[in-house]
Coordinates of C-alpha atoms and ligand atoms in Angstrom, one line a residue:
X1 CA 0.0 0.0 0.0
X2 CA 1.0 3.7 -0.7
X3 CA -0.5 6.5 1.1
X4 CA 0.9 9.8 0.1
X5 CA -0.1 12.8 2.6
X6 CA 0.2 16.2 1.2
X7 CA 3.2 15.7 -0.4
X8 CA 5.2 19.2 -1.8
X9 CA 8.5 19.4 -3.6
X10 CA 10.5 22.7 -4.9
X11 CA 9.8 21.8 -8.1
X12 CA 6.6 20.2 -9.9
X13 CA 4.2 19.4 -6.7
X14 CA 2.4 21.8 -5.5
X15 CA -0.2 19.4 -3.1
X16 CA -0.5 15.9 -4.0
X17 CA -2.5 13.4 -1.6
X18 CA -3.7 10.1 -2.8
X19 CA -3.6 6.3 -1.6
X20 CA -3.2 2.7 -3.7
X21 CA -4.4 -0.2 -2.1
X22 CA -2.4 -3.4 -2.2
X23 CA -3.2 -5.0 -5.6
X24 CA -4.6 -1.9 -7.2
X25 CA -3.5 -0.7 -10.3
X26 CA -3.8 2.9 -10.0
X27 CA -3.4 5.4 -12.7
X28 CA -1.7 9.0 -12.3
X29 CA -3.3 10.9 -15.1
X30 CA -3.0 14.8 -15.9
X31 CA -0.8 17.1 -19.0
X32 CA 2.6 17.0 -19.9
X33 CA 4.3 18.9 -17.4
X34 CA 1.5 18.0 -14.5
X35 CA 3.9 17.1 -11.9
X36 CA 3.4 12.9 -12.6
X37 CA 6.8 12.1 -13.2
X38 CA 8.1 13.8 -10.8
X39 CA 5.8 12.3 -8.0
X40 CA 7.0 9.2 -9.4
X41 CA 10.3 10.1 -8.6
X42 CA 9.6 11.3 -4.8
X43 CA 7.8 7.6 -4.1
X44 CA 11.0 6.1 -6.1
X45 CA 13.6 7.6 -3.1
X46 CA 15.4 9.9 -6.0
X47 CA 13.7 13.1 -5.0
X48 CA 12.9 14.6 -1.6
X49 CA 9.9 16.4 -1.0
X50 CA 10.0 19.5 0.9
X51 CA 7.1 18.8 2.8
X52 CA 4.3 15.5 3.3
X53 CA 4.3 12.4 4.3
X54 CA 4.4 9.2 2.4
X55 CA 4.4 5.2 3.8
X56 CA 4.8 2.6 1.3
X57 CA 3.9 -0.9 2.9
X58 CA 3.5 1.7 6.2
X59 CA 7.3 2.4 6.9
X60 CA 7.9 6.2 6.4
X61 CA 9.7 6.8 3.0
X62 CA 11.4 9.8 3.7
X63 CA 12.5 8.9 7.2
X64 CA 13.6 5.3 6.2
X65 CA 14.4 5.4 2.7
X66 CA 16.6 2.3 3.0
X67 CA 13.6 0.4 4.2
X68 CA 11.2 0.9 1.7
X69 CA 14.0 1.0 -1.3
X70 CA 13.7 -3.4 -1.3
X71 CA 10.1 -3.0 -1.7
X72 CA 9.9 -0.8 -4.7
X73 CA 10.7 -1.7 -8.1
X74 CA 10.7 1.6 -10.7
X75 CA 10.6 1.7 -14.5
X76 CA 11.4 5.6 -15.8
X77 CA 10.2 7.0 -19.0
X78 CA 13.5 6.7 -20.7
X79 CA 14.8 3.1 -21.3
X80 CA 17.4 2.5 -18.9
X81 CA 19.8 0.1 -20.8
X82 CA 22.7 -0.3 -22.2
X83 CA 22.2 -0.3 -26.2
X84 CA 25.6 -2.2 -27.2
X85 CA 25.0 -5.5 -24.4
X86 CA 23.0 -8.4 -25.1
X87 CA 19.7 -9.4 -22.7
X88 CA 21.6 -11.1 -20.8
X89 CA 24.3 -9.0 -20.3
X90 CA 22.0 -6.2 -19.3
X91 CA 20.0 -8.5 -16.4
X92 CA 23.8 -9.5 -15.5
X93 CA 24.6 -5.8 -14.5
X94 CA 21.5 -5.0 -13.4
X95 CA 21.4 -7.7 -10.7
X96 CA 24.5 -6.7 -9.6
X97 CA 23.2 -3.2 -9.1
X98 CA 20.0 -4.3 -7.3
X99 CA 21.7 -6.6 -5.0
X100 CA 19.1 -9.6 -6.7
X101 CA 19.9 -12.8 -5.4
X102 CA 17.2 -14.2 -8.0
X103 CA 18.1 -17.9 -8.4
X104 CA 18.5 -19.1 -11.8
X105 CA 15.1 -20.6 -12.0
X106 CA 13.3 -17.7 -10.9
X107 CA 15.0 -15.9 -13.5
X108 CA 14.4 -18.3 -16.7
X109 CA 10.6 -17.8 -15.3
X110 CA 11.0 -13.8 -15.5
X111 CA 12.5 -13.6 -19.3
X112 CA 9.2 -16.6 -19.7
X113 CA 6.6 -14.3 -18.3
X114 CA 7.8 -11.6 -20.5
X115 CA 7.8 -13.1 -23.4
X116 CA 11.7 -12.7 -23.5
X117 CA 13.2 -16.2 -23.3
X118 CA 14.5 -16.1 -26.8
X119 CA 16.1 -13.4 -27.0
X120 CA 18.7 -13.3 -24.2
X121 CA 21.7 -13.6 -26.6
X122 CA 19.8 -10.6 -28.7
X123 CA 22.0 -7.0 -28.5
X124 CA 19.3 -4.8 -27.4
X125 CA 20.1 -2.3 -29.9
X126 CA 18.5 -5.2 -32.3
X127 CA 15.3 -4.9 -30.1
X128 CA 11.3 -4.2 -30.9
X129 CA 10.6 -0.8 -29.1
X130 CA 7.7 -3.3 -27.4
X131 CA 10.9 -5.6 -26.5
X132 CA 13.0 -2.6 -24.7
X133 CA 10.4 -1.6 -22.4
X134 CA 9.6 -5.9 -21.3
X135 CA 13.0 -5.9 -20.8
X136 CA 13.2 -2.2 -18.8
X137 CA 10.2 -3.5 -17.0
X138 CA 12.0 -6.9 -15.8
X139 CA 15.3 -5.4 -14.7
X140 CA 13.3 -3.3 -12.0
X141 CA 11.6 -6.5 -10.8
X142 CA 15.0 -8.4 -10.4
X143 CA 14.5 -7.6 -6.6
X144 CA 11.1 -8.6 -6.7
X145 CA 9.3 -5.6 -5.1
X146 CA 5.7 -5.7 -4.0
X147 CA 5.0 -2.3 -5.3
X148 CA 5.8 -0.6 -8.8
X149 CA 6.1 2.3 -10.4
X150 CA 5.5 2.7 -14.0
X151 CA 6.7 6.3 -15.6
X152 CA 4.5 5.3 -18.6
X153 CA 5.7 1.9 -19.6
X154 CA 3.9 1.5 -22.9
X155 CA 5.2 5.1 -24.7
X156 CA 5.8 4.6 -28.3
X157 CA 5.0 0.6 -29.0
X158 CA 2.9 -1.2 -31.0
X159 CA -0.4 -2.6 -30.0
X160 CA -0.2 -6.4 -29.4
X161 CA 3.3 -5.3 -26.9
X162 CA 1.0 -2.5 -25.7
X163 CA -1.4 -5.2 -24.7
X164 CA 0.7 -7.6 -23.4
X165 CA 2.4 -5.4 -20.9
X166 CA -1.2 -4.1 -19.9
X167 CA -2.2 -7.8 -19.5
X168 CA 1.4 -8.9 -17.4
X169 CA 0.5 -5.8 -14.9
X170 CA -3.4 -6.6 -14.5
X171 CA -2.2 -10.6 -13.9
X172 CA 0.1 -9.3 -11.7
X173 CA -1.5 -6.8 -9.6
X174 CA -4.3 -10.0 -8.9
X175 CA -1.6 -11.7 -7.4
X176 CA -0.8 -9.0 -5.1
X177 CA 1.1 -6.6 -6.5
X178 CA 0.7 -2.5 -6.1
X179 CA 1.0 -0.9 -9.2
X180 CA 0.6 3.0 -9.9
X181 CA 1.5 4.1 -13.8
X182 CA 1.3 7.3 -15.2
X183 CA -0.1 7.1 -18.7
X184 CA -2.1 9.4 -21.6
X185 CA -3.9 6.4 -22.9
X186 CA -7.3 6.5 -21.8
X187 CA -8.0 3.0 -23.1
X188 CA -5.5 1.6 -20.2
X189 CA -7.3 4.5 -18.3
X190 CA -10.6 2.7 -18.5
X191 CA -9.4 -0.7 -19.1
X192 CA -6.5 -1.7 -16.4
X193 CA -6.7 0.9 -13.7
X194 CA -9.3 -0.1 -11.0
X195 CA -9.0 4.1 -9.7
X196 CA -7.1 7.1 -10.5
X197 CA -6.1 10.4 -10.0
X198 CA -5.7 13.3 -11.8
X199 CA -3.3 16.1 -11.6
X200 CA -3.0 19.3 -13.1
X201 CA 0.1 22.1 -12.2
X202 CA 1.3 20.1 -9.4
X203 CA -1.7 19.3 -7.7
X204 CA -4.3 16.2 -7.8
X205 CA -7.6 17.3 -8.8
X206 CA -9.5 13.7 -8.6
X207 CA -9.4 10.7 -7.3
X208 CA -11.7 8.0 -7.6
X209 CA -13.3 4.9 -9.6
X210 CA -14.6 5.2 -13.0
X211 CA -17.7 5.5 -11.7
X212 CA -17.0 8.6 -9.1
X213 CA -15.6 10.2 -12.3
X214 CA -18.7 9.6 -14.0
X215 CA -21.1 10.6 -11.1
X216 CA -19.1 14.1 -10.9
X217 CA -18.9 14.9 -14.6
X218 CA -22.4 14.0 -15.2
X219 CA -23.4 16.4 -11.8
X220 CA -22.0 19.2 -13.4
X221 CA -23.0 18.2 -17.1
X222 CA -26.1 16.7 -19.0
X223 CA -23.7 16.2 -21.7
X224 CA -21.7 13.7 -20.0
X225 CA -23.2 9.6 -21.1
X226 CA -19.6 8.0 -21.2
X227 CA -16.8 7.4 -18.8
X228 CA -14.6 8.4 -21.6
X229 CA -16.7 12.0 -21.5
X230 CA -16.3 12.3 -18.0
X231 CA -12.5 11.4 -17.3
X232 CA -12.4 14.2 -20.6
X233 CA -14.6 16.8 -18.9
X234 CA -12.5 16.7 -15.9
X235 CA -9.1 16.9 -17.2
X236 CA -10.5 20.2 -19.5
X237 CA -12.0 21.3 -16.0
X238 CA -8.6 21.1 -14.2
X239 CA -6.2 22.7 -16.8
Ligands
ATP1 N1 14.9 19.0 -13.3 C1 14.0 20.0 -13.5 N2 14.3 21.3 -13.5 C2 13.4 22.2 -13.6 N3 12.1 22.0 -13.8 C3 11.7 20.7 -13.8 C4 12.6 19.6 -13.6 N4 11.9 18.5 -13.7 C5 10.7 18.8 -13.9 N5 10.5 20.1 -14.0 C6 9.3 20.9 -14.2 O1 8.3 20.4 -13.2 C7 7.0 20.3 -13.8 C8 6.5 18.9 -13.7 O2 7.3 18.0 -14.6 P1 7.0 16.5 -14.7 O3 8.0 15.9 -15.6 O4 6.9 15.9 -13.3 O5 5.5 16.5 -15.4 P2 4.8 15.2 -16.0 O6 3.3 15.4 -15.6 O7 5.4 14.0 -15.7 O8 4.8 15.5 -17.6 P3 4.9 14.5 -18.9 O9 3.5 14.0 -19.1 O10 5.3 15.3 -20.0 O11 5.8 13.4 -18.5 C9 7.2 20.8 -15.2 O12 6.8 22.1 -15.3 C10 8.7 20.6 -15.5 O13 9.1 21.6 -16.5

């Protein structure tokens, strides 16, 4: 679980509360330049906020970074991997980094679940764009977290890797996972987030179901007959 409490930083977050329950997949919606990614970033341990409160799994983030570190696993916008290595080459060095003690096994059943397993001996500069982001997506669960972070992990691929990703975080999230993503796709909006918020200039404006959108759009207009509408009138409403 997540719970962030009035959370501010110098730059990009004005006021942001919100909470993800273990298992959700939560979505962090709002414009370019809304403050998401760098939220992200605070509940990652990279950036400190000046003020707030956050608990991930309840131990205080800010006061026990070290702690909560183990439990998170974070995939940034950019592709985090090294062009000229193979798969396995990457995942090599990337274990090292993230202290993984992954047994062999466990890992054969990673590259499986991401539909990965034949490419390990693949340079990634040979890769699918689709491919890059599986593979950015695995190297931050080499420490198996219970809770990740997704700086919109399906940017600029094609549809069936689009889906596929979407389908690996829904499977995973029933298992037990936390997951909050920041995305612009409003079919993953209204297809694999149970709840969402949404931000504008540093501040979240909503949270809620699909439903609570669609209750508060439709209150304030009679145009409003789709979710779709609603999560639209909102985000016009907030910038
Ligand atoms: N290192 C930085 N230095 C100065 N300003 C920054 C820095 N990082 C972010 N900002 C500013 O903070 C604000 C929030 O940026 P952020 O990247 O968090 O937005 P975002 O909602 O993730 O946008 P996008 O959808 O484009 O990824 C923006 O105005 C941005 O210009």
């Amino acid at each position: 679980m997540i719970d962030v409490h009035d959370v501010k930083c110098t730059i990009g977050v004005k006021k942001a509360n919100l909470t993800v329950g273990t298992g959700e997949v939560f979505g962090l919606l709002g414009p370019n330049g809304a403050g998401k990614s760098t939220l992200l970033s605070v509940l990652a341990t990279l950036h400190k906020p000046t003020q707030g409160r956050v608990t991930v799994q309840g131990v205080d983030l800010i006061k026990q970074p070290k702690l909560v570190r183990p439990m998170i696993g974070y995939v940034p916008q950019d592709i985090a991997l090294w062009e000229h290595l193979t798969v396995k080459e990457n995942v090599r060095l990337w274990m090292g980094l993230a202290k993984s003690k992954r047994d062999k096994t466990s890992l054969l059943g990673l590259y499986e679940e991401l539909g990965l397993s034949g490419l390990l001996h693949k340079k990634v500069r040979h890769l699918s764009g689709g491919m890059k982001r599986k593979l950015n997506l695995l190297v931050a669960l080499l420490h198996d977290p219970s809770v990740l972070l997704l700086d919109e992990p399906t940017v600029g691929i094609d549809l069936p890797a689009k889906h596929d990703i979407n389908e690996w975080i829904t499977k995973r999230a029933k298992e037990g996972m936390t997951v909050l993503y920041t995305t612009h796709d409003m079919h993953e909006i209204l297809t694999v987030c149970t709840r969402f918020a949404m931000m504008s200039h540093g501040e979240i404006t909503f949270t809620g179901t699909h439903e609570e959108a669609f209750n508060l759009a439709n209150s304030q207009s009679a145009k409003i007959e789709t979710y779709e509408e609603a999560i639209f009138h909102l985000m016009r409403q907030s910038s």
